[in-house]
Amino acid sequence: MKASKHIEVKQLIRKIILFLLAFVLLDVISAVFLEKLLVNQSRGDYQKFNYLFNESQDQIIFLGNSRVEHQIVPQVVEETTGLNAYNAGIGGRDILFSNAVLDVLLERHQANYLVLEMQWANLFDPVKEDRMSFLNPYYFSNPELQKWLNEGRIDKHFLYHSSFVRYNSTLWDLLSASFTSDEIDRGYKPLRGNLENRSTVTPPNQGFPEELNARKVELYKSFINKVLQSKSQLIIIVTPNFHPKEIGSHQGLHSFIRFLKEKKVPLLDFGNSEEYVENKSIFYDVRHLNHEGAVEFTSMLCDSLTPIVNSDQLQ
Amino acid sequence: MLFNSLSFLYFFCVVVIVFFSLPHRYRWMLLLAASYFFYAYWKLEYLVLIVFSTLVDYAVALKMEKASTPAYKKAFLWLSIALNLGVLVLFKYSGFLGNSLATIFPSLSDQNLLIYNLVLPVGISFYTFQSMSYSIDVYRGQKKAEKHLGIFALYVSFFPQLVAGPIERSTSLLPQFFKKQEINQERILSGLSQILRGFFKKLVVADRLAIYVDAIYNNYDNHSGLSLALATFFFAFQIYCDFSGYSDIAIGSARVLGYDLMENFKRPYFAKSVRTFWSRWHISLSTWFRDYLYIPIGGNRVVKWRMHYNLMVVFLVSGLWHGANWTFVFWGGLHGLYLIFELLFPLNISRFNSVLGQGLKMVKTFVLVCLAWVFFRSESIDQAFEIIHKIVSFKGSLYFGGQSNFIYAVIALFLLLLVEVKQEWLPSKASKQLFTYQWGIKYLVIFVLILLLGVFDKGQFIYFQF
């Protein structure tokens, strides 16, 4: 009886080991294919970050979410300021993501200027940890990302050795990028169309909540301090809103603005610029300018950037 | 502790290894300690409630058995029911009751109405029902009172099914804790494969669909009827895979340890009537309500109108069991109405027996169930009606959200339906083939799909809140 149990346990362990070995073999083979797929990206978001993490020598890099991706035209910046510019914005990400990207950038190539886009509302939103997985494929090639992705846990670090884990939810993006016809120019993705023909427009959100998200504030401060300690100069911009949004006497927001002033970080706030507010012809939707609006706005931004650049050059 | 967390993986491996290394007489101690640890992982304070429920029903059952008269016996039963439901009402429904009273009688809202906003302990509805059913079984003489407090505590808190069922019966689960469980590779492998299927349903299907559903339902006024219809369709599968995925993991985990839990889902969306839907959906709860509420209030051995009334009561209570909100009550009531309607106007005409007719019945049932899901998913009844109004107006364009997410959602749903169709109409005869290379390849593919397409940061299971 005991002997047959012993055999049963041995058989069970043998089957489990065989299963795991087959898994490891499949994983290793897939890793070769997936790594190749990543490196050979010719379009799309992964091509953008391949470039940014491996090749970029740009002098001015714009960081942020879709409000950078669709609203900052690097060509206009280059023509106006004479600096090489790159749009590193990517939709749906927040300051947690920007912090991780910053660590890679500061390690590799310190641009003259890092321009971070933010909306005041970002200081209240929850941290988007679930959007970090985009960076998983770079886990081993860019070790600066590891602390952001594994949250300091050795077991999570171990799991990243599996290519299936690193490439979780990325397969479609990697496979489809070559087939998309999106216009992309130095990271900028234009949006075509406007709000004029839309029957309904998303109504404005209500005012700001009372409390800032403390973790978000901490992440912004950490980002700012890291750039200040590097050779890059930080500029923070607020891009235009379709619906104006006043910060009024909000204590938390004023305290954050005071922090920027103390750190001498230039803040270029176009959030409520009259030229843009409720101008349906230049907005694609209430959160994003269309291509015409983006060109116009980037020119306007450059009018404010140029004096900063020129004064630096004089110094 | 969440099933879909690394902590559970470590916890379960340790429990299994230690369980089979221990002599049989100590195993209940390990499982009880593990179950309490599993539950306390959320919040240590939760343990107080589960221990309270355990002690009440343990003591009441012993007293009932020794009661000298039927009246005493009944009094103890009511004590158990009152205390169990009291805890449930206090923690789950006090805020809802207070708010509802204040809405009906506005003057009460000025009277410092006692409205508690207590944190709802996870799984409280599940284990109070399980514990209460034991007292009722003892009262009915279907089960002898359990004298071993430790084993009884394990029955109430057994970790695989503690927070979201299946709601087990004492007659089925309690005796299993006394039986010596030997290592059985067939049971272990079939348990592990059921766990993998559960993870596939939860991580690949439910959590993926949830991204689209949340995007639409959390911002429903900005989305078209078409998008809302698709989101409702997705929600039907999200909630099914979320809950049945949990049940699969629970049943699989228990099976690895040598215990059998009851089947909780049988491909409910292939039901051809709402009545059969309820014999395939959350079976452990449906049968609980049948045995401990429907039959005691008369069941179907009464006049027709009374039977309809009984059905309605059961479904309204079932709705309320799901959550302290009128939306759940409405959802339950709607299902009650569907059933009454089916009883009044049965579709047993011969032309409905063709394949097409059967298919139409299935579609009809699915549409009715989806209509009810709108109330289940909405935050208020008004919101649900607005959503339904938008859906039937059928205007606007379809929102796809993130392209890749949508593609993964469609792939996940396709794979699920493929498996379910096969299980429903082409059931495998392959119990002999279970652990061959084919089996290995099949589960290797599922494992890879989970890692490649699963959503790993979506959080907990929907049914925990109940």
XYZ file of N, CA and C in Angstrom, chain B residues 162-380:
657
model
N -14.752 29.749 1.130
C -15.171 30.636 2.226
C -15.812 31.942 1.748
N -15.209 32.618 0.798
C -15.688 33.972 0.517
C -16.649 34.093 -0.667
N -16.720 33.082 -1.513
C -17.680 33.205 -2.616
C -18.243 31.841 -3.033
N -18.327 30.953 -2.080
C -18.988 29.665 -2.336
C -18.168 28.717 -3.175
N -18.751 27.623 -3.646
C -20.140 27.206 -3.494
C -20.571 27.088 -2.020
N -21.853 27.446 -1.763
C -22.392 27.340 -0.406
C -22.656 25.857 -0.161
N -21.812 25.266 0.675
C -21.879 23.814 0.862
C -22.895 23.425 1.939
N -23.385 22.199 1.836
C -24.297 21.662 2.848
C -23.504 20.842 3.851
N -23.956 20.895 5.085
C -23.253 20.162 6.150
C -23.289 18.654 5.861
N -24.392 18.201 5.260
C -24.518 16.764 5.001
C -23.473 16.277 3.998
N -23.006 17.170 3.166
C -22.036 16.763 2.152
C -20.596 17.044 2.588
N -20.354 18.230 3.136
C -18.955 18.617 3.403
C -18.435 18.100 4.750
N -19.264 18.218 5.796
C -18.774 17.844 7.140
C -18.217 16.412 7.210
N -18.934 15.421 6.666
C -18.395 14.050 6.777
C -17.043 13.888 6.069
N -16.805 14.696 5.046
C -15.544 14.547 4.301
C -14.332 14.892 5.166
N -14.525 15.797 6.152
C -13.387 16.184 7.002
C -12.948 15.053 7.937
N -13.812 14.073 8.103
C -13.447 12.946 8.967
C -12.746 11.835 8.187
N -12.917 11.886 6.862
C -12.326 10.833 6.030
C -10.856 11.112 5.776
N -10.045 10.071 5.824
C -8.621 10.270 5.571
C -8.402 10.466 4.063
N -7.756 11.549 3.711
C -7.485 11.824 2.300
C -6.084 11.341 1.940
N -6.018 10.470 0.939
C -4.704 9.980 0.480
C -4.283 10.794 -0.745
N -2.997 10.783 -0.995
C -2.536 11.442 -2.231
C -3.065 10.631 -3.412
N -3.751 11.334 -4.302
C -4.311 10.657 -5.463
C -3.994 11.525 -6.670
N -3.079 11.022 -7.518
C -2.590 11.905 -8.590
C -3.693 12.302 -9.561
N -4.667 11.423 -9.741
C -5.764 11.761 -10.648
C -6.564 12.943 -10.107
N -6.849 12.891 -8.809
C -7.593 13.990 -8.179
C -6.767 15.270 -8.196
N -5.484 15.132 -7.900
C -4.640 16.332 -7.844
C -4.544 16.971 -9.225
N -4.313 16.158 -10.243
C -4.185 16.727 -11.590
C -5.512 17.282 -12.096
N -6.598 16.590 -11.788
C -7.883 17.138 -12.261
C -8.234 18.398 -11.470
N -7.830 18.448 -10.194
C -8.034 19.670 -9.404
C -7.220 20.816 -9.978
N -5.953 20.533 -10.304
C -5.097 21.592 -10.855
C -5.626 22.075 -12.203
N -6.152 21.121 -13.013
C -6.668 21.574 -14.310
C -7.922 22.417 -14.141
N -8.732 22.102 -13.136
C -9.916 22.953 -12.896
C -9.490 24.346 -12.391
N -8.439 24.377 -11.590
C -7.915 25.672 -11.131
C -7.458 26.496 -12.344
N -6.757 25.846 -13.269
C -6.290 26.571 -14.469
C -7.464 27.097 -15.287
N -8.498 26.257 -15.429
C -9.687 26.711 -16.172
C -10.319 27.915 -15.471
N -10.320 27.884 -14.154
C -10.871 29.000 -13.383
C -10.067 30.275 -13.604
N -8.744 30.123 -13.587
C -7.902 31.305 -13.820
C -8.099 31.844 -15.236
N -8.279 30.944 -16.190
C -8.514 31.388 -17.567
C -9.795 32.231 -17.618
N -10.861 31.694 -17.007
C -12.138 32.422 -17.026
C -11.993 33.791 -16.356
N -11.316 33.800 -15.220
C -11.214 35.052 -14.470
C -10.278 36.054 -15.148
N -9.036 35.610 -15.427
C -8.010 36.558 -15.859
C -8.076 36.878 -17.350
N -8.387 35.866 -18.141
C -8.372 36.089 -19.597
C -9.722 36.635 -20.079
N -10.812 36.098 -19.535
C -12.126 36.531 -20.042
C -12.718 37.648 -19.178
N -13.002 37.342 -17.919
C -13.763 38.298 -17.086
C -13.035 39.636 -16.953
N -11.777 39.593 -16.569
C -11.079 40.860 -16.319
C -10.812 41.630 -17.611
N -10.704 40.920 -18.713
C -10.502 41.612 -20.000
C -11.799 42.305 -20.403
N -12.914 41.581 -20.311
C -14.201 42.183 -20.674
C -14.520 43.349 -19.746
N -14.085 43.225 -18.503
C -14.390 44.267 -17.507
C -13.830 45.621 -17.932
N -12.712 45.619 -18.645
C -12.111 46.904 -19.038
C -13.085 47.660 -19.944
N -13.677 46.930 -20.894
C -14.636 47.571 -21.810
C -15.924 47.930 -21.049
N -16.411 46.979 -20.265
C -17.681 47.196 -19.550
C -17.566 48.412 -18.618
N -16.472 48.482 -17.874
C -16.302 49.609 -16.944
C -16.222 50.934 -17.701
N -15.482 50.914 -18.820
C -15.331 52.154 -19.593
C -16.693 52.666 -20.050
N -17.584 51.768 -20.420
C -18.897 52.181 -20.933
C -19.853 52.494 -19.775
N -19.993 51.567 -18.838
C -20.989 51.756 -17.773
C -20.612 52.892 -16.820
N -19.319 53.120 -16.604
C -18.935 54.205 -15.690
C -19.094 55.572 -16.338
N -19.398 55.583 -17.621
C -19.538 56.852 -18.337
C -20.687 56.695 -19.320
N -21.783 56.081 -18.830
C -22.839 55.639 -19.748
C -23.506 56.774 -20.512
N -23.553 57.975 -19.915
C -24.253 59.065 -20.609
C -23.489 59.564 -21.828
N -22.213 59.210 -21.938
C -21.453 59.640 -23.116
C -21.359 58.557 -24.182
N -22.049 57.434 -23.962
C -21.911 56.342 -24.936
C -23.238 56.030 -25.627
N -23.101 55.481 -26.819
C -24.287 55.202 -27.647
C -25.003 53.938 -27.166
N -26.233 53.764 -27.674
C -27.002 52.571 -27.343
C -26.299 51.304 -27.790
N -25.627 51.412 -28.938
C -24.932 50.263 -29.493
C -23.790 49.826 -28.557
N -23.033 50.807 -28.091
C -21.921 50.495 -27.175
C -22.464 49.938 -25.861
N -23.588 50.501 -25.399
C -24.174 50.013 -24.142
C -24.701 48.585 -24.298
N -25.249 48.299 -25.489
C -25.733 46.933 -25.740
C -24.550 45.965 -25.722
N -23.458 46.360 -26.378
C -22.284 45.478 -26.407
C -21.703 45.319 -25.000
N -21.675 46.427 -24.252
C -21.135 46.363 -22.889
C -21.994 45.430 -22.024
N -23.310 45.446 -22.240
C -24.195 44.574 -21.468
C -23.951 43.107 -21.844
N -23.780 42.875 -23.142
C -23.454 41.529 -23.629
C -22.135 41.056 -22.990
N -21.148 41.938 -22.993
C -19.853 41.606 -22.380
C -20.012 41.377 -20.872
N -20.846 42.198 -20.248
C -21.011 42.064 -18.790
C -21.594 40.694 -18.429
N -22.519 40.223 -19.292
C -23.113 38.906 -19.029
C -22.004 37.859 -18.921
N -21.018 37.942 -19.791
C -19.936 36.958 -19.770
C -18.894 37.308 -18.718
N -18.751 38.609 -18.459
C -17.802 39.003 -17.404
C -18.233 38.415 -16.061
N -19.495 38.633 -15.715
C -19.950 38.176 -14.390
C -19.976 36.649 -14.341
N -20.314 36.025 -15.461
C -20.317 34.565 -15.488
C -18.899 34.020 -15.270
N -17.953 34.575 -16.013
C -16.586 34.041 -15.916
C -15.930 34.435 -14.592
N -16.289 35.601 -14.086
C -15.739 36.033 -12.806
C -16.168 35.064 -11.707
N -17.464 34.778 -11.693
C -18.015 33.975 -10.610
C -17.763 32.487 -10.808
N -17.981 32.008 -12.035
C -17.754 30.577 -12.237
C -16.261 30.291 -12.213
N -15.445 31.286 -12.597
C -13.988 31.131 -12.491
C -13.595 30.941 -11.039
N -14.201 31.760 -10.165
C -13.917 31.612 -8.728
C -14.327 30.217 -8.258
N -15.524 29.806 -8.679
C -16.015 28.487 -8.257
C -15.077 27.386 -8.735
N -14.585 27.511 -9.975
C -13.667 26.495 -10.498
C -12.390 26.432 -9.657
N -11.864 27.603 -9.302
C -10.635 27.618 -8.500
C -10.920 26.996 -7.126
N -12.108 27.336 -6.581
C -12.482 26.799 -5.263
C -12.624 25.276 -5.326
N -13.363 24.810 -6.323
C -13.617 23.363 -6.432
C -12.301 22.628 -6.709
N -11.490 23.215 -7.593
C -10.198 22.603 -7.930
C -9.270 22.550 -6.728
N -9.195 23.638 -5.969
C -8.313 23.670 -4.785
C -8.753 22.617 -3.773
N -10.078 22.540 -3.568
C -10.585 21.556 -2.606
C -10.284 20.144 -3.097
N -10.410 19.935 -4.419
C -10.188 18.593 -4.953
C -8.728 18.174 -4.793
N -7.808 19.121 -4.979
C -6.390 18.800 -4.777
C -6.187 18.261 -3.353
N -6.909 18.856 -2.397
C -6.772 18.419 -1.004
C -7.585 17.150 -0.720
N -8.403 16.758 -1.682
C -9.157 15.518 -1.512
C -10.635 15.717 -1.206
N -11.117 16.954 -1.228
C -12.520 17.210 -0.874
C -13.343 17.571 -2.115
N -14.591 17.134 -2.106
C -15.483 17.428 -3.232
C -16.451 18.546 -2.869
N -16.454 19.584 -3.676
C -17.448 20.654 -3.502
C -18.462 20.522 -4.627
N -19.644 21.091 -4.401
C -20.691 20.916 -5.412
C -20.454 21.796 -6.645
N -20.952 21.327 -7.767
C -20.850 22.101 -9.007
C -21.740 23.335 -8.866
N -21.219 24.488 -9.311
C -21.963 25.728 -9.082
C -22.526 26.333 -10.368
N -21.938 25.968 -11.504
C -22.396 26.504 -12.800
C -22.391 25.400 -13.842
N -23.421 25.425 -14.702
C -23.468 24.444 -15.801
C -23.814 25.187 -17.093
N -22.877 25.935 -17.613
C -23.048 26.676 -18.864
C -24.449 27.328 -18.941
N -24.687 28.299 -18.067
C -26.051 28.847 -17.916
C -26.605 29.534 -19.155
N -25.719 30.077 -20.019
C -26.261 30.822 -21.159
C -26.764 29.920 -22.282
N -26.672 28.612 -22.069
C -27.291 27.709 -23.033
C -28.679 27.277 -22.552
N -29.142 27.882 -21.470
C -30.466 27.526 -20.945
C -31.541 27.980 -21.921
N -32.587 27.177 -22.028
C -33.647 27.509 -22.978
C -34.853 28.149 -22.298
N -34.767 28.320 -21.013
C -35.808 29.061 -20.293
C -35.161 29.655 -19.047
N -35.839 30.630 -18.462
C -35.273 31.249 -17.259
C -35.241 30.218 -16.123
N -36.241 29.317 -16.125
C -36.251 28.283 -15.096
C -34.984 27.416 -15.191
N -34.642 27.000 -16.411
C -33.435 26.160 -16.527
C -32.171 26.997 -16.315
N -32.265 28.302 -16.626
C -31.111 29.169 -16.331
C -30.770 29.064 -14.846
N -31.812 29.109 -14.011
C -31.566 29.058 -12.569
C -31.154 27.672 -12.072
N -31.305 26.657 -12.930
C -30.784 25.348 -12.513
C -29.341 25.180 -12.981
N -28.835 26.225 -13.700
C -27.454 26.170 -14.178
C -26.600 27.287 -13.594
N -27.222 28.307 -13.009
C -26.495 29.482 -12.516
C -26.462 29.464 -10.981
N -25.308 29.635 -10.413
C -25.131 29.705 -8.954
C -26.008 28.643 -8.283
N -25.758 27.399 -8.673
C -26.620 26.289 -8.264
C -26.685 26.163 -6.733
N -25.552 26.403 -6.081
C -25.549 26.212 -4.625
C -26.478 27.211 -3.933
N -26.609 28.427 -4.487
C -27.510 29.401 -3.877
C -28.964 29.089 -4.265
N -29.174 28.749 -5.535
C -30.554 28.451 -5.976
C -31.132 27.300 -5.163
N -30.321 26.253 -4.968
C -30.850 25.106 -4.226
C -31.004 25.458 -2.743
N -30.142 26.360 -2.253
C -30.270 26.810 -0.852
C -31.637 27.480 -0.669
N -31.930 28.413 -1.574
C -33.217 29.116 -1.467
C -34.381 28.141 -1.649
N -34.213 27.169 -2.539
C -35.284 26.197 -2.751
C -35.562 25.424 -1.452
N -34.467 24.933 -0.841
C -34.638 24.045 0.313
C -34.968 24.770 1.613
N -34.434 25.987 1.749
C -34.594 26.651 3.056
C -35.549 27.835 3.040
N -36.083 28.197 1.868
C -37.050 29.290 1.836
C -38.291 28.912 1.015
N -38.077 28.501 -0.230
C -39.216 28.252 -1.129
C -40.108 27.127 -0.594
N -39.486 26.002 -0.278
C -40.304 24.862 0.190
C -40.948 25.177 1.557
N -40.185 25.732 2.531
C -40.835 26.043 3.818
C -42.016 27.013 3.715
N -42.005 27.937 2.721
C -43.157 28.843 2.654
C -44.274 28.264 1.774
N -44.125 27.036 1.376
C -45.217 26.386 0.644
C -44.804 25.812 -0.697
N -43.729 26.349 -1.286
C -43.231 25.857 -2.565
C -44.303 25.837 -3.626
N -44.411 24.718 -4.375
C -45.445 24.667 -5.412
C -46.592 23.730 -5.030
N -46.626 23.344 -3.746
C -47.747 22.503 -3.299
C -48.861 23.364 -2.710
N -49.126 24.440 -3.390
C -50.164 25.371 -2.939
C -50.963 25.812 -4.170
N -51.951 26.656 -3.936
C -52.712 27.143 -5.095
C -51.814 28.006 -5.970
N -52.224 28.166 -7.228
C -51.349 28.804 -8.226
C -50.856 30.195 -7.808
N -51.804 31.040 -7.379
C -51.400 32.418 -7.061
C -50.401 32.432 -5.928
N -50.568 31.490 -4.988
C -49.684 31.428 -3.835
C -48.277 30.947 -4.269
N -48.262 30.038 -5.243
C -46.984 29.557 -5.749
C -46.233 30.713 -6.423
N -46.971 31.529 -7.186
C -46.348 32.678 -7.845
C -45.821 33.662 -6.800
N -46.612 33.816 -5.778
C -46.209 34.711 -4.679
C -44.919 34.178 -4.037
N -44.874 32.856 -3.789
C -43.686 32.242 -3.181
C -42.447 32.451 -4.047
N -42.650 32.258 -5.352
C -41.529 32.457 -6.281
C -41.010 33.888 -6.195
N -41.941 34.822 -6.195
C -41.558 36.233 -6.159
C -40.791 36.547 -4.880
N -41.292 36.013 -3.758
C -40.605 36.256 -2.473
C -39.164 35.751 -2.560
N -39.006 34.545 -3.083
C -37.668 33.949 -3.158
C -36.742 34.815 -4.010
N -37.250 35.276 -5.152
C -36.366 36.038 -6.028
C -36.092 37.442 -5.497
N -37.045 38.032 -4.796
C -36.769 39.344 -4.198
C -35.712 39.198 -3.096
N -35.847 38.134 -2.299
C -34.858 37.903 -1.236
C -33.500 37.588 -1.857
N -33.522 36.806 -2.938
C -32.264 36.471 -3.609
C -31.596 37.742 -4.135
N -32.407 38.648 -4.677
C -31.859 39.924 -5.149
C -31.219 40.685 -4.014
N -31.936 40.739 -2.897
C -31.428 41.469 -1.731
C -30.165 40.805 -1.181
N -30.109 39.493 -1.265
C -28.914 38.767 -0.821
C -27.685 39.241 -1.598
N -27.898 39.541 -2.890
C -26.772 39.926 -3.736
C -26.216 41.299 -3.378
N -27.015 42.168 -2.847
C -26.470 43.474 -2.503
C -27.500 44.375 -1.881
N -27.001 45.294 -1.059
C -27.890 46.214 -0.367
C -28.178 47.413 -1.262
N -28.957 47.182 -2.294
C -29.312 48.265 -3.207
C -30.605 47.854 -3.906
N -31.467 48.831 -4.204
C -32.732 48.507 -4.865
C -32.512 47.898 -6.248
N -31.357 48.183 -6.863
C -31.087 47.613 -8.194
C -31.079 46.085 -8.129
N -30.502 45.545 -7.047
C -30.440 44.078 -6.911
C -31.838 43.502 -6.642
N -32.612 44.233 -5.844
C -33.977 43.775 -5.558
C -34.780 43.753 -6.864
N -34.594 44.814 -7.648
C -35.303 44.899 -8.929
C -34.867 43.753 -9.843
N -33.572 43.488 -9.853
C -33.022 42.385 -10.660
C -33.672 41.059 -10.264
N -33.763 40.835 -8.958
C -34.387 39.609 -8.461
C -35.856 39.558 -8.842
N -36.531 40.691 -8.652
C -37.955 40.776 -8.965
C -38.221 40.494 -10.437
N -37.338 41.004 -11.285
C -37.489 40.799 -12.723
C -37.389 39.304 -13.058
N -36.432 38.636 -12.440
C -36.309 37.189 -12.665
C -37.544 36.445 -12.149
N -38.072 36.919 -11.014
C -39.302 36.325 -10.482
C -40.435 36.467 -11.483
N -40.535 37.665 -12.068
C -41.587 37.904 -13.069
C -41.409 37.006 -14.288
N -40.159 36.902 -14.739
C -39.887 36.021 -15.897
C -40.418 34.614 -15.628
N -40.122 34.113 -14.417
C -40.511 32.732 -14.090
C -42.024 32.575 -14.033
N -42.670 33.568 -13.424
C -44.134 33.509 -13.327
C -44.738 33.530 -14.732
N -44.167 34.397 -15.581
C -44.639 34.510 -16.952
C -44.465 33.173 -17.689
N -43.310 32.549 -17.477
C -43.055 31.244 -18.124
C -44.058 30.192 -17.659
N -44.447 30.284 -16.370
C -45.409 29.318 -15.846
C -46.800 29.566 -16.423
N -47.118 30.860 -16.605
C -48.445 31.201 -17.114
C -48.575 30.934 -18.605
N -47.471 31.198 -19.327
C -47.511 31.038 -20.798
C -46.380 30.128 -21.261
N -46.482 28.841 -20.997
C -45.374 27.947 -21.369
C -45.245 27.807 -22.889
N -43.971 27.793 -23.356
C -43.718 27.680 -24.796
C -43.516 26.214 -25.160
N -44.563 25.415 -25.011
C -44.366 23.999 -25.316
C -45.045 23.568 -26.612
N -45.238 24.563 -27.485
C -45.852 24.248 -28.783
C -44.826 23.465 -29.601
N -45.304 22.514 -30.413
C -44.377 21.583 -31.074
C -43.381 22.288 -31.983
N -43.788 23.421 -32.602
C -42.870 24.056 -33.559
C -41.611 24.597 -32.862
N -41.668 24.767 -31.569
C -40.491 25.266 -30.853
C -39.496 24.151 -30.534
N -39.844 22.936 -30.895
C -38.944 21.837 -30.581
C -37.904 21.567 -31.672
N -38.031 22.286 -32.797
C -37.013 22.136 -33.841
C -35.707 22.768 -33.350
N -34.620 22.490 -34.099
C -33.314 23.047 -33.706
C -33.390 24.566 -33.670
N -34.047 25.115 -34.707
C -34.171 26.569 -34.770
C -34.971 27.085 -33.573
N -36.058 26.370 -33.292
C -36.898 26.760 -32.155
C -36.125 26.732 -30.857
N -35.323 25.683 -30.682
C -34.512 25.578 -29.464
C -33.520 26.745 -29.387
N -32.937 27.057 -30.557
C -31.985 28.171 -30.616
C -32.662 29.481 -30.243
N -33.874 29.668 -30.770
C -34.598 30.911 -30.471
C -34.924 31.017 -28.986
N -35.283 29.878 -28.401
C -35.575 29.866 -26.959
C -34.331 30.289 -26.169
N -33.178 29.792 -26.633
C -31.928 30.097 -25.955
C -31.625 31.596 -26.045
N -31.838 32.119 -27.277
C -31.577 33.555 -27.485
C -32.533 34.382 -26.638
N -33.803 33.976 -26.629
C -34.812 34.707 -25.843
C -34.395 34.742 -24.362
N -33.981 33.584 -23.860
C -33.591 33.515 -22.448
C -32.368 34.404 -22.196
N -31.413 34.353 -23.119
C -30.195 35.145 -22.946
C -30.522 36.645 -22.938
N -31.411 37.047 -23.855
C -31.768 38.472 -23.918
C -32.458 38.908 -22.623
N -33.355 38.069 -22.126
C -34.049 38.413 -20.873
C -33.058 38.514 -19.713
N -32.123 37.584 -19.680
C -31.125 37.603 -18.603
C -30.262 38.851 -18.725
N -29.893 39.211 -19.964
C -29.070 40.410 -20.174
C -29.826 41.666 -19.740
N -31.115 41.696 -20.062
C -31.928 42.853 -19.658
C -31.855 43.007 -18.132
N -31.955 41.900 -17.443
C -31.886 41.962 -15.970
C -30.484 42.358 -15.505
N -29.449 41.946 -16.253
C -28.074 42.322 -15.857
C -27.881 43.842 -15.872
N -28.638 44.540 -16.730
C -28.502 46.012 -16.767
C -28.788 46.576 -15.377
N -29.805 46.032 -14.708
C -30.145 46.513 -13.362
C -29.067 46.105 -12.362
N -28.533 44.930 -12.558
C -27.506 44.406 -11.655
C -26.244 45.266 -11.722
N -25.900 45.718 -12.937
C -24.643 46.448 -13.124
C -24.793 47.942 -12.856
N -26.037 48.467 -12.972
C -26.226 49.914 -12.828
C -26.175 50.335 -11.365
N -25.909 51.638 -11.177
C -25.831 52.123 -9.802
C -27.193 52.478 -9.234
N -28.166 52.746 -10.105
C -29.514 53.038 -9.614
C -30.526 52.529 -10.640
